Short mmCIF file of C-alpha atoms in Angstrom, two decimals:
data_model
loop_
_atom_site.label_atom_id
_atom_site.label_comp_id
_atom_site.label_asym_id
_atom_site.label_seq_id
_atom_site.Cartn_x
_atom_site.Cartn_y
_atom_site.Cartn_z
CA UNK A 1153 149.99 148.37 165.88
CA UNK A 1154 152.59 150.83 164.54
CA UNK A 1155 151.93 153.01 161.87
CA UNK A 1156 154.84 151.08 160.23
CA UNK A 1157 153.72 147.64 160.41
CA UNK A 1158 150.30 148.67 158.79
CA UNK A 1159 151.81 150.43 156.09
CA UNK A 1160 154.42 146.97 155.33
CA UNK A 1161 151.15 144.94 155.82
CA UNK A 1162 149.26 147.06 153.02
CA UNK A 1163 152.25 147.14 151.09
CA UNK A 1164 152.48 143.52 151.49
CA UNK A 1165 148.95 142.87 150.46
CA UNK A 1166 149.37 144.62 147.55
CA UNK A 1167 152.19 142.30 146.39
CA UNK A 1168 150.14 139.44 146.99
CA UNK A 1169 147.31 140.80 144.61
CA UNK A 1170 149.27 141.87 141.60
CA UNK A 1171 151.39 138.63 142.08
CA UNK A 1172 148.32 136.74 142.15
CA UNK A 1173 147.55 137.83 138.93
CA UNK A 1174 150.44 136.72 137.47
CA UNK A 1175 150.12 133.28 139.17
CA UNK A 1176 146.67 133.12 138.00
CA UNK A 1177 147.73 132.33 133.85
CA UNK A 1178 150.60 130.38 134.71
CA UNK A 1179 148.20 126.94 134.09
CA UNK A 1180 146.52 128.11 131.21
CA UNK A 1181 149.48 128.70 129.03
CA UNK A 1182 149.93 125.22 127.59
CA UNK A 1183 146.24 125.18 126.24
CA UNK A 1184 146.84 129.03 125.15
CA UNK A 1185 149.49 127.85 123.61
CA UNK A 1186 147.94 125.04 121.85
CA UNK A 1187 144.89 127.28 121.02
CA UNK A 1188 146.76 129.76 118.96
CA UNK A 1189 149.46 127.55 117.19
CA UNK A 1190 152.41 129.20 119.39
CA UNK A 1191 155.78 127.56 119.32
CA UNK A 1192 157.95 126.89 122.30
CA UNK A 1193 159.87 129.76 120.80
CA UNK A 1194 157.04 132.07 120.84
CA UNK A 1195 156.85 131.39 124.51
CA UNK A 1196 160.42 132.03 125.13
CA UNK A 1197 159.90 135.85 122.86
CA UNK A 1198 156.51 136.68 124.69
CA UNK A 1199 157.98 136.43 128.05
CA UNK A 1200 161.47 138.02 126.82
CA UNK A 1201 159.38 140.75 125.37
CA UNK A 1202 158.03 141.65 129.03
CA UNK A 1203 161.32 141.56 130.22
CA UNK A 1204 162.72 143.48 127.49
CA UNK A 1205 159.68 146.37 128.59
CA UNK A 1206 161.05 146.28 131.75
CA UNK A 1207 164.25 146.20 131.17
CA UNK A 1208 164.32 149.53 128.99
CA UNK A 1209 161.81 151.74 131.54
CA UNK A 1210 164.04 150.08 134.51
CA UNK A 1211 166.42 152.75 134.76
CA UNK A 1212 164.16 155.59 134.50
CA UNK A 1213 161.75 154.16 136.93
CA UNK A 1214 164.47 154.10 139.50
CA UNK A 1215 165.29 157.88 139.55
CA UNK A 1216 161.02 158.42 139.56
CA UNK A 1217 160.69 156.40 142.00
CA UNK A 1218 163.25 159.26 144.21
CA UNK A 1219 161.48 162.05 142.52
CA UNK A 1220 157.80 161.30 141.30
CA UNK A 1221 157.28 159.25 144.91
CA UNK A 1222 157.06 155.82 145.77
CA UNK A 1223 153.09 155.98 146.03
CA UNK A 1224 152.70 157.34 142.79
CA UNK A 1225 154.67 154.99 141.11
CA UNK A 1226 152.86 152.02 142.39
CA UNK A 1227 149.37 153.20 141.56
CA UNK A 1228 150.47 153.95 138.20
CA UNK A 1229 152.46 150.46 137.78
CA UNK A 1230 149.11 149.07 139.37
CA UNK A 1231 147.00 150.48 137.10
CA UNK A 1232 148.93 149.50 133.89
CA UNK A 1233 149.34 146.39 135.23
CA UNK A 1234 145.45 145.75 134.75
CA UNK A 1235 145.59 147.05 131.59
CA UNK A 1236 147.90 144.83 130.16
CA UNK A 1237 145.80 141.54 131.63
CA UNK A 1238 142.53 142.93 130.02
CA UNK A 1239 144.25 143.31 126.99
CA UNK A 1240 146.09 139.78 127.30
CA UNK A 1241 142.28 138.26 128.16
CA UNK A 1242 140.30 139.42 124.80
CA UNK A 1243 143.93 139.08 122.38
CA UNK A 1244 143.83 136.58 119.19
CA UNK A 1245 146.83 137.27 117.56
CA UNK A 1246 150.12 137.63 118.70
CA UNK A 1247 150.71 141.53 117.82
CA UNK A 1248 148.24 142.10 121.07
CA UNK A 1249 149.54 139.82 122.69
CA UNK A 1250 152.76 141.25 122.82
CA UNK A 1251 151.77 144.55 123.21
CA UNK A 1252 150.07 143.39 126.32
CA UNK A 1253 153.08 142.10 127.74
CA UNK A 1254 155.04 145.11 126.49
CA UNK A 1255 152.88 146.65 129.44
CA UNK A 1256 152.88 143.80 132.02
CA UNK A 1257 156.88 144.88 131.45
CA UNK A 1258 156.48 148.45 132.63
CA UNK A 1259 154.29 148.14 135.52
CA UNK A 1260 156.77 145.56 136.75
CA UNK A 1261 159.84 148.03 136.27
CA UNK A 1262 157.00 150.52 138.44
CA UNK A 1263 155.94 148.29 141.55
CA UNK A 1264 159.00 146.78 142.24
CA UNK A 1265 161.62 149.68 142.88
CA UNK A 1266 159.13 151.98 144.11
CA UNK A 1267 157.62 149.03 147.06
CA UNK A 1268 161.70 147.79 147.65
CA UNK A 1269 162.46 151.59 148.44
CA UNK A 1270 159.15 152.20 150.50
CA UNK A 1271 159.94 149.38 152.57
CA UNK A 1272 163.76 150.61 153.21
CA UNK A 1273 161.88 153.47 154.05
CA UNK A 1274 159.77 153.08 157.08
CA UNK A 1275 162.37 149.87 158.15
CA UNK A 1276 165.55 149.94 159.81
CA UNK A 1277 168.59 147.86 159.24
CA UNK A 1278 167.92 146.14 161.80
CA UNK A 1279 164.33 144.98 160.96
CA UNK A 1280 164.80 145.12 156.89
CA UNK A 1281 165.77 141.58 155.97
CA UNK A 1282 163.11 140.26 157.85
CA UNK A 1283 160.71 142.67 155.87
CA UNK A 1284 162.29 141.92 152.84
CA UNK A 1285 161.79 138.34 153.13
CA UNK A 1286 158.05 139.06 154.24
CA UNK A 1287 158.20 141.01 150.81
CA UNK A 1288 159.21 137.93 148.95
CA UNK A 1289 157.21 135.79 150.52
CA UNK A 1290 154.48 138.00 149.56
CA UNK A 1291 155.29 137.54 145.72
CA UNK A 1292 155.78 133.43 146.34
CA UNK A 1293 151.93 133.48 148.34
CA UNK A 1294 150.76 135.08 145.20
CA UNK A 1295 152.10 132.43 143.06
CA UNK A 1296 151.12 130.09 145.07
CA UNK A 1297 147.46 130.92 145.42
CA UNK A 1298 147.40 132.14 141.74
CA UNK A 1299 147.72 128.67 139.97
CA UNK A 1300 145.24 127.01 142.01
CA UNK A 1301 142.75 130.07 141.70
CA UNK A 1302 143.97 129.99 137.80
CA UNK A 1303 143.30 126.46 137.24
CA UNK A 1304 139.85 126.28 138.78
CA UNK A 1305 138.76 129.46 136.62
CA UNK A 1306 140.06 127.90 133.31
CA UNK A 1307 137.19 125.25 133.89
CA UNK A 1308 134.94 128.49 132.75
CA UNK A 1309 137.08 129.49 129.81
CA UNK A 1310 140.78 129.63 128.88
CA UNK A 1311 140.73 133.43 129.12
CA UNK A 1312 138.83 133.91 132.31
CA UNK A 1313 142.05 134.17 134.99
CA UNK A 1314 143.64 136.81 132.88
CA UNK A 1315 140.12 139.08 133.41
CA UNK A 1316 139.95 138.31 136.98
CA UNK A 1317 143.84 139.23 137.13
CA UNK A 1318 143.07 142.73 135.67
CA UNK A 1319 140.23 142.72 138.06
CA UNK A 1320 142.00 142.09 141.25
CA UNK A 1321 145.50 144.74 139.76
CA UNK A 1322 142.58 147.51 139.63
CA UNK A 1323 141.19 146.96 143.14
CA UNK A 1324 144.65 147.09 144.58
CA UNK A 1325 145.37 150.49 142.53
CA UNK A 1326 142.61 152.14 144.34
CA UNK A 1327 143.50 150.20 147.66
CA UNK A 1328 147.13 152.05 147.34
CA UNK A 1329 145.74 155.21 145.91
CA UNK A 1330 143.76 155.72 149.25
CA UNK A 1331 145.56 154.06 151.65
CA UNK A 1332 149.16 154.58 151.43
CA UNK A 1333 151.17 157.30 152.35
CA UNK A 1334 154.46 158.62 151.12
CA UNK A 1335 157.12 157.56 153.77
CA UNK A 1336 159.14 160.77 155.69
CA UNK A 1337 162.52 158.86 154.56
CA UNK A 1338 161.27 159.70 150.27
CA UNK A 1339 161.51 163.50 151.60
CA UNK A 1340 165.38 163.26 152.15
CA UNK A 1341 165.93 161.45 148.96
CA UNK A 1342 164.09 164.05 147.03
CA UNK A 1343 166.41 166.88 149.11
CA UNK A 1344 169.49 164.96 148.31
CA UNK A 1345 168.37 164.20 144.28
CA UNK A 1346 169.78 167.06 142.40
CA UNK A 1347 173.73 165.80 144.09
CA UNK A 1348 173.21 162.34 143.06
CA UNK A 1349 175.46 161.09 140.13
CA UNK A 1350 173.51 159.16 137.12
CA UNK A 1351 174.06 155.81 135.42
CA UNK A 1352 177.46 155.54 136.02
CA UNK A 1353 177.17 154.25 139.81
CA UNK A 1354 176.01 150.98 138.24
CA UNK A 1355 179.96 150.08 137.87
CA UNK A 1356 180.32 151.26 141.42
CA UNK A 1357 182.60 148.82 143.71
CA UNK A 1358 179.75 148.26 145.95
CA UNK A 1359 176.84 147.86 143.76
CA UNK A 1360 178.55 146.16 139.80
CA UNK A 1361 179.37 142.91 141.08
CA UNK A 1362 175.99 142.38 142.88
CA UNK A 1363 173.97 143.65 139.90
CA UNK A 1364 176.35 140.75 137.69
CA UNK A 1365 175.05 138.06 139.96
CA UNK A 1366 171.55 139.25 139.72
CA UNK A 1367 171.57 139.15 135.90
CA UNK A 1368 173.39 135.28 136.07
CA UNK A 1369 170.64 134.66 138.26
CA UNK A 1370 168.06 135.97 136.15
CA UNK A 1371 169.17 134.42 132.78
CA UNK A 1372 169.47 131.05 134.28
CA UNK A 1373 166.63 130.80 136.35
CA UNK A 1374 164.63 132.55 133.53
CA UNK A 1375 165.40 129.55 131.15
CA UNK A 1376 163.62 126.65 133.62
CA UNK A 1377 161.08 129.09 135.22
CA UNK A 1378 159.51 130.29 131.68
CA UNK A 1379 159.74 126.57 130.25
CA UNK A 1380 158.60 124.61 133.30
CA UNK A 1381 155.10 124.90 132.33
CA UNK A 1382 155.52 123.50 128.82
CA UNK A 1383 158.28 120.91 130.11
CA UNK A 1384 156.03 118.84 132.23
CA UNK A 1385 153.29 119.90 129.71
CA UNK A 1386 155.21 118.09 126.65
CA UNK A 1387 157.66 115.67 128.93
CA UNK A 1388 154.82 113.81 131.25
CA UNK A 1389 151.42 115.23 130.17
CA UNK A 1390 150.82 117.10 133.02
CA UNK A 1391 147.58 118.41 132.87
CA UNK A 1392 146.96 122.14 134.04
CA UNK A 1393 145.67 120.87 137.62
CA UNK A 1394 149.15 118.96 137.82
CA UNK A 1395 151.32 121.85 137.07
CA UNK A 1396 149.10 124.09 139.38
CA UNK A 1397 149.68 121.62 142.03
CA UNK A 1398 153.40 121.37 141.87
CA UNK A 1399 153.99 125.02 141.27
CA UNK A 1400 151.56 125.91 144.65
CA UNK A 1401 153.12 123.19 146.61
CA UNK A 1402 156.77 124.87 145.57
CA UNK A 1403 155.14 127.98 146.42
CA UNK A 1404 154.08 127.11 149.90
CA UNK A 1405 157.57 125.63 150.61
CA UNK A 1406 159.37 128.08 149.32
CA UNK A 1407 157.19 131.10 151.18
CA UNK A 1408 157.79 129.06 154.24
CA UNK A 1409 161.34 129.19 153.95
CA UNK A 1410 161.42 133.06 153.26
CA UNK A 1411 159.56 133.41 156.74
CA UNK A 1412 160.95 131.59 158.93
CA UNK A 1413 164.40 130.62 157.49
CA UNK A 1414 165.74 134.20 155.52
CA UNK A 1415 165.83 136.16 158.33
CA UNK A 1416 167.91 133.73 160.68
CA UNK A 1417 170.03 132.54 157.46
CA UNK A 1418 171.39 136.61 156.62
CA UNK A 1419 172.31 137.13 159.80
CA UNK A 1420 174.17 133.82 160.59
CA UNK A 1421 176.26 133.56 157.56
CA UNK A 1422 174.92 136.65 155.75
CA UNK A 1423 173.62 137.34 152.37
CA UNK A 1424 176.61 136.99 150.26
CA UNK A 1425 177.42 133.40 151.84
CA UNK A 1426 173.13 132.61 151.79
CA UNK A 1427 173.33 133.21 147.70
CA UNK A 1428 176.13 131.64 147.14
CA UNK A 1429 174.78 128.04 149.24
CA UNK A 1430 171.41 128.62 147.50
CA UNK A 1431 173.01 128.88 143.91
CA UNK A 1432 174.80 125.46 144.07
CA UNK A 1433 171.91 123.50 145.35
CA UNK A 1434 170.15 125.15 142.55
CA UNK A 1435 172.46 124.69 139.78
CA UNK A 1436 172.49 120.86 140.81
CA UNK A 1437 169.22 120.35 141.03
CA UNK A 1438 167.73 122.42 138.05
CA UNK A 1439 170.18 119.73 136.28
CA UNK A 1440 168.77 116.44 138.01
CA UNK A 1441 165.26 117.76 136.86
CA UNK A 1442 165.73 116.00 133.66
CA UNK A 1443 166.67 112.50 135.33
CA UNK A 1444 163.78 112.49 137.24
CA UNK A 1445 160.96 110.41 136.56
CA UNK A 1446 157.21 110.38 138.49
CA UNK A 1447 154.56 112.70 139.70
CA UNK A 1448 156.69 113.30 143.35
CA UNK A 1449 159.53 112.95 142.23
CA UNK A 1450 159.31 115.86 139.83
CA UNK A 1451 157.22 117.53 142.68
CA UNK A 1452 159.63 117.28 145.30
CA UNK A 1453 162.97 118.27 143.17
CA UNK A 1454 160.81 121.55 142.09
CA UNK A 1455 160.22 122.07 145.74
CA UNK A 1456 163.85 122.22 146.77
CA UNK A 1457 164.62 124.12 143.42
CA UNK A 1458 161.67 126.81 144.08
CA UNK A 1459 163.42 127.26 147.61
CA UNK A 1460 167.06 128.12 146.31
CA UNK A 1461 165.27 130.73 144.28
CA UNK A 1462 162.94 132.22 146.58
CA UNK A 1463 166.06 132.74 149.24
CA UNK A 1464 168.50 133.75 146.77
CA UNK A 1465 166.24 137.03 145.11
CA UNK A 1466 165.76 138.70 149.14
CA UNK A 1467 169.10 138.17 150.03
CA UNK A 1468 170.54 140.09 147.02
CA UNK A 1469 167.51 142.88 147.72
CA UNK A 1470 168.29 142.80 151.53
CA UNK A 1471 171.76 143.44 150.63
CA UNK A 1472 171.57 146.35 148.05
CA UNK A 1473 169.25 147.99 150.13
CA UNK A 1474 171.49 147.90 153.22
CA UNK A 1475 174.50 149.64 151.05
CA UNK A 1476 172.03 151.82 149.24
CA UNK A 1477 171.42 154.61 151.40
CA UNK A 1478 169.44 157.03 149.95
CA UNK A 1479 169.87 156.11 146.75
CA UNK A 1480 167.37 153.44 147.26
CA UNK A 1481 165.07 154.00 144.41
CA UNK A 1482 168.31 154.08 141.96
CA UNK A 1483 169.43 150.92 143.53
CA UNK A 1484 165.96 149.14 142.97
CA UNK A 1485 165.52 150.63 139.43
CA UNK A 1486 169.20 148.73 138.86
CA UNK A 1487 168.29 145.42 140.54
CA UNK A 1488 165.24 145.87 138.51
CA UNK A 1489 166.89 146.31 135.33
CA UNK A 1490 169.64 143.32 135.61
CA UNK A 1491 167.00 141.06 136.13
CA UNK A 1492 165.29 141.96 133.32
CA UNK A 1493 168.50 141.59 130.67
CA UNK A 1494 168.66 137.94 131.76
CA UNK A 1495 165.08 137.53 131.40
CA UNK A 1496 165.29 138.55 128.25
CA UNK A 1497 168.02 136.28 126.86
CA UNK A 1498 167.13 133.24 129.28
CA UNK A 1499 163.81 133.10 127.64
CA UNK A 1500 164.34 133.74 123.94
CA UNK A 1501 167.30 130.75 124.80
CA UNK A 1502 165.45 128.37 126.52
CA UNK A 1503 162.24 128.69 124.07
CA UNK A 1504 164.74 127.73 120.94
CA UNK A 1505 166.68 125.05 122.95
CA UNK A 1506 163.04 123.83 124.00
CA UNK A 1507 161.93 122.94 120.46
CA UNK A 1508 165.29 121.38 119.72
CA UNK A 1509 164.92 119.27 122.86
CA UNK A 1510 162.97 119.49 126.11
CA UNK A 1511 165.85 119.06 128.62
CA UNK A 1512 167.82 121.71 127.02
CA UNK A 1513 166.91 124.80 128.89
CA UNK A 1514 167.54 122.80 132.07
CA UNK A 1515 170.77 122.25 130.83
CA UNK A 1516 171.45 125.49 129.78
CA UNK A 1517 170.18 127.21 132.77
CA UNK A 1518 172.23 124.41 135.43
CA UNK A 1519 175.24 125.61 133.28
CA UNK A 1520 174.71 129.44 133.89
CA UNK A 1521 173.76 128.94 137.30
CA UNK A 1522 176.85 127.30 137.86
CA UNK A 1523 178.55 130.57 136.29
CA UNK A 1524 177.06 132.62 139.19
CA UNK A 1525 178.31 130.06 141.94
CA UNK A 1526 181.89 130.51 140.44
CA UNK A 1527 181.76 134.51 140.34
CA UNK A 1528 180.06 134.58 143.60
CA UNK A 1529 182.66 132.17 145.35
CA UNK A 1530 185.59 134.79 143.92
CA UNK A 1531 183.22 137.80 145.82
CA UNK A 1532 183.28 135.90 148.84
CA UNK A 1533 186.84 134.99 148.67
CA UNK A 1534 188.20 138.90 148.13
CA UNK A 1535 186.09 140.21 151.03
CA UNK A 1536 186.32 136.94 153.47
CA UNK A 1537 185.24 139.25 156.72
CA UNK A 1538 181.83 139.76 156.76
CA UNK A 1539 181.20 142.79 158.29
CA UNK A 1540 177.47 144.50 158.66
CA UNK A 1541 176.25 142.71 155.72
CA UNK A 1542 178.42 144.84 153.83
#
């Protein structure tokens, strides 16, 4: 096996772990909720909070990630990671709470620019979409093991899954720390630093309007993704078993597709073209969610929804990281950082709209979503040839 394929492969299994983690609460949430008196609203600012965390270290992560090195950065991002699930497992009151997602924020702005550029690193562009959709369908495994491994260890207490999340971020710090090693490719970007301009290539031609439909994207999704949970919770009295089933059945799907459909998808009709297909069925269907009625049917129209998504996120990485150059790190840090402004607003939204009614976050986010079809049809339309992905 190539030295590159075992470095994706730990790379990838890394991925899988800390996303685990995160999959592992998403059951236990409702009864949290319940537990300590939170409000839909509450909800919506705990998981704009994290976003907000990320959002603000986002930009400065990017440059580290092309000057501290793309190890380091995910061995510290690890490691905090851990620390803010310990802290999340023994909170009471929502002041630690916070602060532990305040942390879950930063390690997130760490891992993801810093394993986006490694992987640009030691791929070609040739073989990168495929990796990148490997990459995502490392995050979607996670989430879809996570729920059901969350849900059976809620039988032992409510706070269990988030120690065994801090658990599992730990082992894969010192997995990284000793097995990793910084790709040749991080060398160049460190030679070429010092002649790289700063914030101001975010408005570039090439990377604005990409970084616009990532944050529609975001704040959309953000609104039916944080409230899903407490949706089915409050609309059919799902039990946590119920929504781990749907969300790991969404998750398989959805992995599935990243595998075996991304790769062949990009380079047929390309990544602008794949968003812009995946953003319509979305937008439709995130608005039929509220008509639906039944176990499978609200099963199956997540599973189509959870697809959209999962093809939609690689296919804006896979093209940012084909224009980025070496300014890969930068370029993640960005992507990084527009995705966090709409998950801080889609939240905070949907949480409010949630207590007012429970089908109006779907609204709201079909409505956004629908936004980013519109904007990405006008990006299509000015550059109809498709050249190189570009």
């Amino acid at each position: 096996m190539k030295k590159e394929s075992i470095t994706l492969i730990l790379l990838l299994s890394n991925l899988l772990i800390a996303f685990l983690g995160i999959g592992l609460v998403i059951p236990v949430m409702p009864t949290l909720m319940n537990e300590l008196h939170i409000s839909g609203t509450g909800v919506g600012y705990m998981v704009a909070i994290f976003a907000m965390a990320q959002l603000l270290v986002s930009p400065f992560s990017g440059r580290w990630v092309d000057t501290v090195g793309r190890k380091k950065m995910i061995v510290i991002g690890l490691v905090i990671f851990s620390a803010s699930e310990f802290l999340f497992g023994i909170g009471q009151t929502l002041p630690v709470l916070f602060i532990s997602r305040i942390l879950g924020g930063v390690s997130a702005a760490f891992i993801m620019p810093a394993v986006t550029a490694f992987i640009a690193d030691i791929t070609t562009m040739e073989t990168r979409s495929k990796a990148l959709g490997f990459m995502s369908a490392a995050i979607s495994t996670g989430f879809i093991i996570g729920p059901g491994i969350g849900g059976f260890l809620a039988g032992f207490g409510t706070r269990v899954p988030f120690f065994f999340a801090g658990g599992l971020a730990l082992f894969a710090a010192v997995f990284s720390l000793i097995m990793l090693r910084e790709p040749a490719r991080y060398q160049e970007a460190v030679a070429e630093d010092e002649s790289k301009p700063g914030l101001k290539r975010i408005f570039a031609r090439q990377y604005f309007i990409v970084f616009v439909i990532i944050f529609i994207l975001s704040f959309g999704l953000a609104s039916f993704e944080s409230i899903f949970s407490l949706f089915v919770d409050h609309k059919f009295g799902f039990t946590p078993t119920d929504i781990a089933i749907i969300i790991t059945g969404s998750g398989i799907v959805g992995a599935l597709a990243q595998v075996l459909l991304f790769d062949k998808l990009s380079r047929m009709i390309g990544e602008k073209r794949l968003i812009f297909f995946c953003l319509v069925f979305s937008a439709l269907l995130v608005f039929l969610a509220t008509f639906v009625r039944g176990y499978f049917m609200v099963l199956l129209v997540t599973i189509i929804i959870f697809v959209g998504f999962d093809l939609i996120r690689p296919a804006a990485t896979s093209y940012l990281s084909k224009i980025a150059g070496n300014e890969q790190g930068f370029v993640g840090g960005m992507n990084s950082m527009f995705t966090s402004i709409g998950n801080v607003f889609g939240p905070i939204i949907g949480g409010a709209l949630f207590d007012v009614n429970v089908d109006y976050p779907f609204y709201f986010g079909a409505f956004v979503l629908f936004l980013g079809v519109v904007l990405n049809y006008l990006w299509i339309k000015r550059t109809p040839a498709f050249k190189a992905n570009v």
